[in-house]
Short mmCIF file of C-alpha atoms in Angstrom, two decimals:
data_model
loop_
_atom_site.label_atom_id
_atom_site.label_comp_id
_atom_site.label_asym_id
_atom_site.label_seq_id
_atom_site.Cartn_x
_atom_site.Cartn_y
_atom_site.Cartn_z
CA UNK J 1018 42.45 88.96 40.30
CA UNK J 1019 45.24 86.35 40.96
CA UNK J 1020 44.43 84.64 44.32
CA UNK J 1021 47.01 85.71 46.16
CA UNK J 1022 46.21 89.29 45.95
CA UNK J 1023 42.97 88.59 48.51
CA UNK J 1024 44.61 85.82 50.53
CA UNK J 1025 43.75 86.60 54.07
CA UNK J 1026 46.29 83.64 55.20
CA UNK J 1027 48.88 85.18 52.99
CA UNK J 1028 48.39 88.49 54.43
CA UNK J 1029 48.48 87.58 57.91
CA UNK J 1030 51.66 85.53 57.13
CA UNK J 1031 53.06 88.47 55.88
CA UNK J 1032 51.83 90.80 58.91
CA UNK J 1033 53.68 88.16 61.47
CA UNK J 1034 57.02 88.00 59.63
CA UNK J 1035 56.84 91.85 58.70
CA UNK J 1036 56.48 92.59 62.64
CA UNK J 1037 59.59 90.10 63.58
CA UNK J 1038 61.76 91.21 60.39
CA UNK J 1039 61.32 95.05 61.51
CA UNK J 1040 62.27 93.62 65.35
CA UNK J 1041 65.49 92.44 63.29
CA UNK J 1042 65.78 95.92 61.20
CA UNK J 1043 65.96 97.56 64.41
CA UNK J 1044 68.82 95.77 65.89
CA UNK J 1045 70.53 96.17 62.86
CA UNK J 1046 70.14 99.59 61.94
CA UNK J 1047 72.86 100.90 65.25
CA UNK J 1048 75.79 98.94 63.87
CA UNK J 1049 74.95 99.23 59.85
CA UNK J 1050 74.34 103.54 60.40
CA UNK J 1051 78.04 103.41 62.43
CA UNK J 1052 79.26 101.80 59.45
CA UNK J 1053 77.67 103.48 56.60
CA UNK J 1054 79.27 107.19 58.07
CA UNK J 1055 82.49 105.19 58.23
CA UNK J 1056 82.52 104.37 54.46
CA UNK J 1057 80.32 106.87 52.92
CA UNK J 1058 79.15 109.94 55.32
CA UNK J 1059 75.02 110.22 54.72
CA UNK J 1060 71.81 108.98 55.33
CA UNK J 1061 71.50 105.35 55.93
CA UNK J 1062 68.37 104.51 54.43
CA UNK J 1063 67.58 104.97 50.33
CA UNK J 1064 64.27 105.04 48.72
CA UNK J 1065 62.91 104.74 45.70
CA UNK J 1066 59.66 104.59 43.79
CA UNK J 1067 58.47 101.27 42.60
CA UNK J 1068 55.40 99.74 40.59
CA UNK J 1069 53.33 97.30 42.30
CA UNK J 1070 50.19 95.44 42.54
CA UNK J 1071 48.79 96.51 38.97
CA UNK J 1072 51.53 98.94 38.55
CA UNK J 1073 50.43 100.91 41.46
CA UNK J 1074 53.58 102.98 42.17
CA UNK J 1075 55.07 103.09 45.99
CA UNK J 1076 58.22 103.76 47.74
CA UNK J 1077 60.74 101.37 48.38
CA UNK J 1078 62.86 101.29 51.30
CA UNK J 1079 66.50 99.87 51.90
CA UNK J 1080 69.52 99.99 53.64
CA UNK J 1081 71.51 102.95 51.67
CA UNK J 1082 74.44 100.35 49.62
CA UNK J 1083 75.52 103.54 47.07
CA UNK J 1084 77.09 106.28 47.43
CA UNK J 1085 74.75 109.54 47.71
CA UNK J 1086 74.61 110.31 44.37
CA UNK J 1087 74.42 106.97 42.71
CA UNK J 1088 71.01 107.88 40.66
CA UNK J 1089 72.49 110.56 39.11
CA UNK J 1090 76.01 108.06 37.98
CA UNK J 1091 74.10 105.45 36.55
CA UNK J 1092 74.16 106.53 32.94
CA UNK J 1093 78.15 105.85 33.47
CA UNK J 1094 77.68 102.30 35.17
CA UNK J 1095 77.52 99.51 31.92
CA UNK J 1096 74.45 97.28 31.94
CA UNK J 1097 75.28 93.57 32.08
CA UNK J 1098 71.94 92.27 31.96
CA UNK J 1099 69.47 91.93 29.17
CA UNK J 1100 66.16 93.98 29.09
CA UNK J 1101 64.29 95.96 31.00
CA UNK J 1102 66.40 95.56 33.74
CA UNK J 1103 69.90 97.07 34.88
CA UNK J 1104 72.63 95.14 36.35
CA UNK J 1105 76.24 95.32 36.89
CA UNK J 1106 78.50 92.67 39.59
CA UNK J 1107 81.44 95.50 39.94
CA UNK J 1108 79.25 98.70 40.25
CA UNK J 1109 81.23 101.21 41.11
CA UNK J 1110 78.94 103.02 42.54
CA UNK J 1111 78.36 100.56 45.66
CA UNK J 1112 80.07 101.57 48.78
CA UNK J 1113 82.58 98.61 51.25
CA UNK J 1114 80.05 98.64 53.22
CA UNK J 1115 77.55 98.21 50.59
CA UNK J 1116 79.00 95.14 48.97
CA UNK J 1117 78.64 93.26 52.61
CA UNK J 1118 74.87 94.54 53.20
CA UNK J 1119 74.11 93.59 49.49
CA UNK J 1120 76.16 89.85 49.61
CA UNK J 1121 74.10 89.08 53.08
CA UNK J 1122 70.80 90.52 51.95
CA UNK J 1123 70.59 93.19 54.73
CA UNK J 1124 70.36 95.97 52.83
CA UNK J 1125 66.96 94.33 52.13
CA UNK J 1126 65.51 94.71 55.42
CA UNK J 1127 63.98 98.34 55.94
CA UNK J 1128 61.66 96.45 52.97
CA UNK J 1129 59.73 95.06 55.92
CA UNK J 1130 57.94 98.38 56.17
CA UNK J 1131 56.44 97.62 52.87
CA UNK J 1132 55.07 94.48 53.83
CA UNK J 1133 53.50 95.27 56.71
CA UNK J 1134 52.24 98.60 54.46
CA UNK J 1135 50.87 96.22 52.45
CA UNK J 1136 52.40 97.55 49.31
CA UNK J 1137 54.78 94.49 49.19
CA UNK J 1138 54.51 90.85 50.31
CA UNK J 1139 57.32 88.39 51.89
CA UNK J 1140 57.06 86.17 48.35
CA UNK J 1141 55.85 88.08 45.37
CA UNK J 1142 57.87 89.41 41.79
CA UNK J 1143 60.56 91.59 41.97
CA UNK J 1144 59.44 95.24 42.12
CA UNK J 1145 59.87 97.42 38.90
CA UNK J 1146 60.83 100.83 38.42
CA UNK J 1147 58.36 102.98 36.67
CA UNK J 1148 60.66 103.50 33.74
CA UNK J 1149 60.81 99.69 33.00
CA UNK J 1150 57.38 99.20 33.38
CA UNK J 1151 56.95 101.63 30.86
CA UNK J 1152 58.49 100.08 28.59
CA UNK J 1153 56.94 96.34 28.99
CA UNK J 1154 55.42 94.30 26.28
CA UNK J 1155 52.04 93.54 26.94
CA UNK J 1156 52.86 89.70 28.26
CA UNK J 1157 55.11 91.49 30.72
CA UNK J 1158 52.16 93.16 32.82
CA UNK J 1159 51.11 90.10 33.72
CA UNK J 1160 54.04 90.25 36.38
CA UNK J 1161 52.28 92.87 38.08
CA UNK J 1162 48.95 90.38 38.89
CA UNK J 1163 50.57 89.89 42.09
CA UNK J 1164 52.45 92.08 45.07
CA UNK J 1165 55.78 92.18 44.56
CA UNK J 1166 57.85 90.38 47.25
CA UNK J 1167 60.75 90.77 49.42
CA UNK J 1168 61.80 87.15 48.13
CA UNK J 1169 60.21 84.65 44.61
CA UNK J 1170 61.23 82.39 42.69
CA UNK J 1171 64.47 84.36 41.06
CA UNK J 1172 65.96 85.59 44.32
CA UNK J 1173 65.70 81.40 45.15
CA UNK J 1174 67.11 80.39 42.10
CA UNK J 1175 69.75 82.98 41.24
CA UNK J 1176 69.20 86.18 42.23
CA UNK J 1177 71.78 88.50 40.95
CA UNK J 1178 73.18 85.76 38.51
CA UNK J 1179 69.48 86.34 36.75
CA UNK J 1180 70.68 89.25 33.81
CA UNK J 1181 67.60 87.97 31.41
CA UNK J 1182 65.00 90.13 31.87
CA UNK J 1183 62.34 87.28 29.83
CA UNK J 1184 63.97 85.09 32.27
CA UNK J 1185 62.95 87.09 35.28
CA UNK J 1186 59.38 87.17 34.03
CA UNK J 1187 59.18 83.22 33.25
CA UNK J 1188 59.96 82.94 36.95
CA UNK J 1189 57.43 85.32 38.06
CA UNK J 1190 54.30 83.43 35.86
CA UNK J 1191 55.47 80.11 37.35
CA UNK J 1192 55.46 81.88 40.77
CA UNK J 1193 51.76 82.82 39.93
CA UNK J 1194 51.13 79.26 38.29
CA UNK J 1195 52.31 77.29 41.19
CA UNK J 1196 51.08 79.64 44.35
CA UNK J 1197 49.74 78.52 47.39
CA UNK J 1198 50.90 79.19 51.28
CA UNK J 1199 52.51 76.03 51.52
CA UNK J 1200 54.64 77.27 48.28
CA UNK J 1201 55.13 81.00 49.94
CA UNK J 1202 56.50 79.42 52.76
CA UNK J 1203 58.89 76.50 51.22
CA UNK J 1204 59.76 79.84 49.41
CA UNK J 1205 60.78 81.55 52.80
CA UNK J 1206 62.61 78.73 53.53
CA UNK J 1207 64.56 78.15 50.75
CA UNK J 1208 65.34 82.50 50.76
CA UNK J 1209 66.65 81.65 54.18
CA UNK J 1210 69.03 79.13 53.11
CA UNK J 1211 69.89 80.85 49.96
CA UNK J 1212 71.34 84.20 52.26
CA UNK J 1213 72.86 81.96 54.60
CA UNK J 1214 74.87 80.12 51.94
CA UNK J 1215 75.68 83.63 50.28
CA UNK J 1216 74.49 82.18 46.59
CA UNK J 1217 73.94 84.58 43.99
CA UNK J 1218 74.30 87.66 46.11
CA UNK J 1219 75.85 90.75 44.62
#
């Protein structure tokens, strides 16, 4: 078990900033649901089922940034990345809204649920889906030693400009290699400054 996973001063970092990021959500929600029905009428939240701590699955929660049907487009969306991940800058599938809640990281938010759940952290790996986790080479489950998180080491030093799925996963091991709660929270930090400046977003 990595040593993160029974961190009680991790966990009750992530309790405190779950309870004043959901505070946020709240506030947010009014104007970003008013919106949302502007550009695409529908629900304003999306879910979807993710693999975490061991590949325990859960559901995800985020600001909706697609239109309705978006799952069932993606077979005609082109994959710019490289593995067992799926990327693409122009998505057509994203709604005007979308693009604004994805380049400011609020479409992130409602993930604040899943921290204080537990099923996610505020610094972890990026979540999988259950069909790339299926596929993974057995280095690759290493990734899964620890909760995924809200923010790491590739939203910090990329995020969406990541497209190599091995480099993903290098990032996540030196996550795990150089953890600590000082770390987690230069981590925070550095997220912070990272969605002010707008770098990397979608």
């Amino acid at each position: 078990m990595h040593a993160s996973a029974s961190s009680r001063a991790k966990r009750f970092i992530d309790i405190v900033g779950a309870l004043v990021g959901l505070g946020i959500t709240a506030i947010i929600a009014i104007p970003v649901a008013i919106a949302s029905c502007i550009s695409d009428p529908g629900g304003i939240f999306y879910s979807q089922i993710r693999c975490g701590y061991k590949g325990k699955p859960f559901r995800i929660w985020k600001f909706r940034s697609m239109v309705r049907d978006a799952d069932q487009k993606k077979h005609l969306v082109q994959n710019q990345a490289s593995g067992f991940i799926f990327k693409n800058e122009n998505d057509p599938r994203i709604t005007r809204i979308g693009r604004f809640l994805r380049r400011t990281s609020l479409d992130e938010l409602p993930q604040f649920w899943n921290v204080l759940k537990g099923d996610m952290s505020l610094v972890g790996t990026r979540p999988p889906t259950p069909d790339e986790v299926a596929r993974y080479n057995p280095h690759h489950w290493r990734r899964l030693d620890v909760k995924p998180g809200l923010t790491g080491e590739w939203q910090v030093n990329g995020r969406s400009t990541v497209k190599n799925f091995e480099d993903i996963v290098d990032m996540d091991l030196q996550y795990q290699d150089k953890w600590s709660v000082t770390y987690d929270l230069q981590l925070i930090l550095k997220t912070i400054l990272v969605v002010v400046k707008g770098s990397g977003a979608c």
